Amino acid sequence: MDPSDALDRVAHLIERGLGSSRKAAAFRTAADALRAAGDDEVRRLHAAGRLTALDGVGASTAAVAAEALDGGVPERLADLEATTVVPDGDGAELRAALRGDCHSHSTWSDGGAPIVDMARAAMALGHEYLVLTDHSPRLTVARGLNRERLEAQLEEIAALNEELAPFRILTGVEVDIFPDGTLDGDDDMLDRLDVVVASVHSKLSMGRTEMTQRMVKAVLDPRVDILGHCTGRKLKGLPDPGPEHIPASAYVRQQSHFDPEVVFAACEATDTAVEINCRPERRDPPDELLALAVDVGCWISIDTDAHAPAQLEWQPYGCDKAVRHGLGPDRVVNTWAADDLLAWTEA
């Protein structure tokens, strides 16, 4: 096994398992260092037990490279392949019907990979399109895009679409919902985008009535297509199979409180989809709220909120959750072809 490929795969799997992005970056740095040194130099250093002499190669990355050079599958790689695998559960048929992912991030904001890497990973999964939804400007902690950077990103996407056709990168944004319910973005720029995901990221502890008013105002904005991770909760670890039984100790951040009947009724009235966020630490909406959204008749979008290529593999988590609530492809917007999705967002 090529040692650089082994290191890259370890980095990929670290991100698939929601591990440290810094650790994943270290493995990619080591992979680049081996490629730069060349095969002959790498084998010479390995024979001498001095792989760590290469700048960017530490003890743990050298161990993986050495096992690969010796002709075996590195132990760390084998362990990660087994422990981070995303199993096909009851939602396998629904996952097969998905044509794209409507919520993803790149290095333009707080993602860990350039747009082209995210797109190629989506292509490898069989997707026909990927909606790129980097953060809006006020979310500075996530390097949100101001007007000038968003315009530059649109130019990059246009160029990549020529290169990657017939695969399509659809333009978008995860726009922050301000406390007063207005959106963090210039109206004319939001109008130019293919898909707008609106999410609450701040003041999650505000009162139930105020939060309901905030979310409803955002949903009523005709530019909003998808309501992202509606409760904003964060949990520990990977999802357990089956219905949720989440102890209080599992919460990293408590969910916000709002009147779901009012919010989901606004979504249904405006054809705004409710997102099933597949991130293992979100699993949003909680089961009881998803059941209500289904009963109300909302459209659903099953999205990974991926911040790295491997995280695009998380859709089965959301698909399993969806089928537990009786959802089929007819209610899920990203089972549609790109043109049909755009016809819906433009309506």
Coordinates of N, CA and C in Angstrom, one line a residue, residues 155-283:
E155 N -17.8 32.8 -8.7 CA -16.9 32.7 -9.9 C -16.2 31.3 -9.9
E156 N -15.7 30.9 -8.7 CA -15.0 29.6 -8.7 C -15.9 28.5 -9.0
I157 N -17.1 28.5 -8.4 CA -18.1 27.5 -8.7 C -18.5 27.4 -10.2
A158 N -18.6 28.6 -10.8 CA -18.9 28.5 -12.2 C -17.9 27.8 -13.0
A159 N -16.6 28.1 -12.7 CA -15.5 27.5 -13.4 C -15.4 26.0 -13.1
L160 N -15.7 25.6 -11.9 CA -15.7 24.2 -11.5 C -16.8 23.4 -12.2
N161 N -17.9 24.1 -12.4 CA -19.1 23.4 -13.0 C -18.7 23.1 -14.5
E162 N -18.0 23.9 -15.1 CA -17.5 23.6 -16.5 C -16.6 22.4 -16.5
E163 N -15.8 22.3 -15.5 CA -14.8 21.2 -15.4 C -15.4 19.9 -15.1
L164 N -16.4 19.9 -14.2 CA -17.0 18.7 -13.6 C -18.3 18.2 -14.2
A165 N -18.8 19.0 -15.2 CA -20.1 18.6 -15.8 C -20.0 17.2 -16.3
P166 N -21.2 16.4 -16.1 CA -22.5 16.9 -15.8 C -22.8 17.1 -14.3
F167 N -21.9 16.7 -13.5 CA -22.1 17.0 -12.0 C -22.2 18.5 -11.9
R168 N -23.0 18.9 -10.9 CA -23.3 20.3 -10.7 C -23.1 20.7 -9.2
I169 N -22.3 21.8 -9.0 CA -22.2 22.4 -7.7 C -23.3 23.5 -7.7
L170 N -24.3 23.4 -6.9 CA -25.3 24.5 -6.8 C -24.8 25.5 -5.7
T171 N -25.1 26.8 -6.0 CA -24.7 27.8 -5.1 C -25.6 28.0 -4.0
G172 N -25.1 28.4 -2.8 CA -26.0 28.5 -1.7 C -25.3 29.2 -0.5
V173 N -26.0 29.3 0.6 CA -25.4 29.8 1.8 C -26.2 29.3 3.0
E174 N -25.5 29.1 4.1 CA -26.2 28.9 5.4 C -26.3 30.2 6.0
V175 N -27.4 30.8 5.9 CA -27.6 32.2 6.4 C -28.0 32.2 7.8
D176 N -27.4 33.0 8.6 CA -27.7 33.1 10.0 C -29.0 33.9 10.2
I177 N -29.9 33.4 11.1 CA -31.1 34.1 11.5 C -30.8 35.0 12.7
F178 N -30.9 36.3 12.5 CA -30.7 37.2 13.6 C -31.8 37.1 14.7
P179 N -31.5 37.6 15.9 CA -32.5 37.5 16.9 C -33.9 38.1 16.6
D180 N -33.9 39.1 15.7 CA -35.2 39.7 15.3 C -35.8 39.0 14.1
G181 N -35.2 37.9 13.6 CA -35.8 37.1 12.5 C -35.3 37.5 11.2
T182 N -34.6 38.6 11.0 CA -34.0 39.0 9.7 C -32.8 38.1 9.4
L183 N -32.4 38.2 8.1 CA -31.4 37.3 7.6 C -30.1 38.0 7.4
D184 N -29.0 37.3 7.6 CA -27.7 37.9 7.6 C -27.2 37.8 6.1
G185 N -27.6 38.7 5.3 CA -27.2 38.7 3.9 C -27.9 39.8 3.1
D186 N -27.2 40.3 2.1 CA -27.8 41.3 1.2 C -28.9 40.6 0.4
D187 N -30.0 41.3 0.2 CA -31.2 40.7 -0.5 C -30.8 40.3 -1.9
D188 N -30.1 41.1 -2.6 CA -29.8 40.8 -4.0 C -28.8 39.7 -4.1
M189 N -27.9 39.5 -3.1 CA -27.0 38.3 -3.2 C -27.8 37.0 -2.9
L190 N -28.7 37.1 -1.9 CA -29.5 35.9 -1.6 C -30.3 35.5 -2.8
D191 N -30.8 36.5 -3.5 CA -31.6 36.2 -4.7 C -30.8 35.5 -5.8
R192 N -29.5 35.7 -5.8 CA -28.7 35.1 -6.9 C -28.4 33.6 -6.6
L193 N -28.6 33.2 -5.4 CA -28.2 31.8 -5.0 C -29.2 30.8 -5.3
D194 N -28.8 29.6 -5.5 CA -29.7 28.5 -5.9 C -30.5 28.0 -4.7
V195 N -29.8 27.9 -3.5 CA -30.5 27.3 -2.3 C -30.0 28.1 -1.1
V196 N -31.0 28.5 -0.3 CA -30.7 29.2 1.0 C -31.2 28.4 2.2
V197 N -30.2 28.0 3.0 CA -30.5 27.3 4.2 C -30.4 28.3 5.4
A198 N -31.5 28.5 6.1 CA -31.5 29.5 7.2 C -31.4 28.7 8.6
S199 N -30.5 29.2 9.4 CA -30.2 28.5 10.7 C -30.0 29.5 11.8
V200 N -30.4 29.1 13.0 CA -30.2 29.9 14.2 C -28.8 29.4 14.8
H201 N -27.9 30.3 15.0 CA -26.6 30.0 15.6 C -26.3 30.7 16.9
S202 N -27.1 31.7 17.3 CA -26.8 32.6 18.4 C -28.1 32.7 19.3
K203 N -27.8 33.0 20.6 CA -28.9 33.3 21.5 C -29.9 32.1 21.5
L204 N -29.4 30.9 21.6 CA -30.3 29.8 21.5 C -31.2 29.6 22.8
S205 N -30.8 30.3 23.9 CA -31.6 30.2 25.1 C -32.7 31.3 25.2
M206 N -32.9 32.1 24.2 CA -34.0 33.1 24.3 C -35.3 32.4 24.5
G207 N -36.3 33.2 25.0 CA -37.6 32.6 25.4 C -38.3 31.9 24.2
R208 N -39.2 31.0 24.6 CA -39.9 30.2 23.6 C -40.7 31.1 22.6
T209 N -41.4 32.1 23.2 CA -42.2 33.0 22.3 C -41.4 33.8 21.4
E210 N -40.3 34.3 21.9 CA -39.4 35.1 21.1 C -38.7 34.3 20.0
M211 N -38.3 33.1 20.4 CA -37.6 32.2 19.4 C -38.6 31.7 18.3
T212 N -39.9 31.5 18.7 CA -40.9 31.2 17.7 C -41.1 32.3 16.7
Q213 N -41.2 33.5 17.2 CA -41.4 34.7 16.3 C -40.1 34.8 15.4
R214 N -39.0 34.6 16.0 CA -37.7 34.7 15.2 C -37.7 33.8 14.0
M215 N -38.0 32.5 14.3 CA -37.9 31.5 13.3 C -39.0 31.6 12.2
V216 N -40.2 32.0 12.7 CA -41.3 32.2 11.7 C -41.0 33.3 10.8
K217 N -40.5 34.4 11.3 CA -40.2 35.5 10.4 C -39.2 35.1 9.3
A218 N -38.2 34.3 9.7 CA -37.2 33.9 8.8 C -37.8 33.0 7.7
V219 N -38.6 32.0 8.2 CA -39.3 31.1 7.3 C -40.2 31.8 6.3
L220 N -40.8 32.9 6.7 CA -41.7 33.6 5.8 C -41.0 34.4 4.8
D221 N -39.7 34.6 5.0 CA -38.9 35.3 3.9 C -38.8 34.4 2.7
P222 N -39.3 34.9 1.5 CA -39.3 34.1 0.3 C -38.0 33.6 -0.2
R223 N -36.9 34.1 0.3 CA -35.6 33.6 -0.1 C -35.2 32.4 0.6
V224 N -35.8 32.0 1.7 CA -35.4 30.9 2.5 C -36.0 29.6 1.9
D225 N -35.2 28.6 1.7 CA -35.7 27.3 1.1 C -35.7 26.2 2.1
I226 N -34.8 26.2 3.1 CA -34.6 25.1 4.0 C -34.3 25.7 5.4
L227 N -35.0 25.2 6.4 CA -34.8 25.5 7.8 C -33.7 24.5 8.3
G228 N -32.5 25.0 8.6 CA -31.4 24.1 9.1 C -31.5 23.8 10.6
H229 N -31.0 22.7 10.9 CA -30.9 22.2 12.3 C -31.7 23.0 13.3
C230 N -33.0 22.7 13.3 CA -34.0 23.7 13.9 C -33.8 23.9 15.4
T231 N -33.3 22.9 16.2 CA -33.2 23.2 17.6 C -31.8 23.7 18.0
G232 N -30.8 23.5 17.1 CA -29.4 24.0 17.4 C -28.7 23.1 18.5
R233 N -29.3 22.0 18.8 CA -28.7 21.2 19.9 C -27.3 20.6 19.4
K234 N -26.5 20.2 20.4 CA -25.3 19.5 20.1 C -25.1 18.4 21.2
L235 N -24.8 17.2 20.7 CA -24.7 16.0 21.5 C -23.3 15.4 21.5
K236 N -23.1 14.4 22.3 CA -21.8 13.7 22.3 C -21.9 12.5 21.4
G237 N -20.8 12.1 20.7 CA -20.7 10.8 20.1 C -21.5 10.6 18.8
L238 N -21.4 9.4 18.3 CA -22.1 9.0 17.1 C -23.5 8.5 17.5
P239 N -24.4 8.5 16.5 CA -25.8 8.2 16.8 C -26.0 6.7 17.1
D240 N -26.9 6.4 18.1 CA -27.3 5.0 18.3 C -28.4 4.6 17.4
P241 N -28.4 3.4 17.0 CA -29.5 2.9 16.1 C -30.9 3.0 16.8
G242 N -31.9 3.2 16.0 CA -33.2 3.2 16.6 C -33.7 4.5 17.2
P243 N -34.9 4.5 17.8 CA -35.4 5.7 18.4 C -34.5 6.3 19.5
E244 N -34.6 7.6 19.7 CA -33.7 8.3 20.6 C -34.0 8.0 22.0
H245 N -33.0 7.8 22.8 CA -33.1 7.8 24.3 C -31.8 8.5 24.8
I246 N -31.9 9.8 24.8 CA -30.7 10.6 25.0 C -30.7 11.1 26.4
P247 N -29.8 10.7 27.3 CA -29.7 11.2 28.6 C -29.3 12.7 28.6
A248 N -29.6 13.4 29.7 CA -29.2 14.8 29.8 C -27.7 14.9 29.8
S249 N -26.9 13.9 30.2 CA -25.5 14.0 30.2 C -24.9 14.0 28.8
A250 N -25.7 13.6 27.8 CA -25.2 13.6 26.4 C -25.2 14.9 25.7
Y251 N -25.8 15.9 26.4 CA -25.9 17.2 25.7 C -24.7 18.1 25.9
V252 N -24.1 18.5 24.8 CA -23.0 19.5 24.9 C -23.6 20.9 24.9
R253 N -24.7 21.0 24.1 CA -25.5 22.3 24.1 C -26.9 21.9 24.1
Q254 N -27.7 22.5 25.0 CA -29.1 22.2 25.1 C -29.8 22.8 23.8
Q255 N -30.9 22.2 23.5 CA -31.7 22.7 22.3 C -32.5 23.9 22.7
S256 N -32.7 24.7 21.7 CA -33.6 25.9 21.9 C -35.0 25.4 22.0
H257 N -35.9 26.3 22.5 CA -37.3 26.0 22.7 C -38.1 27.0 21.9
F258 N -39.1 26.4 21.1 CA -40.0 27.2 20.3 C -41.3 26.4 20.1
D259 N -42.3 27.1 19.6 CA -43.5 26.4 19.4 C -43.5 25.6 18.0
P260 N -43.2 24.3 18.0 CA -43.0 23.6 16.7 C -44.2 23.6 15.8
E261 N -45.4 23.6 16.4 CA -46.6 23.6 15.6 C -46.7 24.8 14.8
V262 N -46.3 26.0 15.4 CA -46.4 27.3 14.7 C -45.3 27.3 13.6
V263 N -44.1 27.0 14.0 CA -42.9 27.0 13.1 C -43.1 26.1 11.9
F264 N -43.5 24.9 12.2 CA -43.7 23.9 11.1 C -44.9 24.2 10.2
A265 N -45.9 24.8 10.8 CA -47.0 25.3 10.0 C -46.6 26.4 9.0
A266 N -45.7 27.3 9.5 CA -45.1 28.3 8.6 C -44.3 27.7 7.5
C267 N -43.5 26.6 7.8 CA -42.7 25.9 6.8 C -43.7 25.3 5.7
E268 N -44.7 24.6 6.2 CA -45.6 24.0 5.3 C -46.3 25.0 4.4
A269 N -46.7 26.1 4.9 CA -47.4 27.2 4.2 C -46.5 27.8 3.1
T270 N -45.2 27.9 3.4 CA -44.3 28.6 2.5 C -43.5 27.6 1.6
D271 N -43.8 26.3 1.7 CA -43.0 25.3 1.0 C -41.5 25.3 1.4
T272 N -41.2 25.6 2.7 CA -39.9 25.6 3.2 C -39.6 24.2 3.8
A273 N -38.5 23.6 3.3 CA -38.2 22.3 3.8 C -37.6 22.3 5.2
V274 N -37.9 21.3 6.1 CA -37.3 21.2 7.4 C -36.1 20.2 7.2
E275 N -35.0 20.6 7.6 CA -33.8 19.7 7.4 C -33.7 18.7 8.5
I276 N -33.4 17.4 8.0 CA -32.9 16.4 8.9 C -31.4 16.5 8.8
N277 N -30.8 17.1 9.9 CA -29.3 17.3 9.9 C -28.7 16.0 10.3
C278 N -27.8 15.4 9.5 CA -27.3 14.1 9.7 C -26.0 14.1 10.6
R279 N -25.5 15.3 10.9 CA -24.3 15.3 11.7 C -24.5 14.5 13.0
P280 N -23.5 13.6 13.3 CA -23.7 12.7 14.5 C -23.9 13.5 15.8
E281 N -23.4 14.7 15.9 CA -23.6 15.4 17.2 C -24.8 16.3 17.2
R282 N -25.5 16.3 16.1 CA -26.8 17.1 16.0 C -28.0 16.2 16.1
R283 N -28.2 15.3 15.1 CA -29.4 14.5 15.0 C -30.6 15.3 15.1

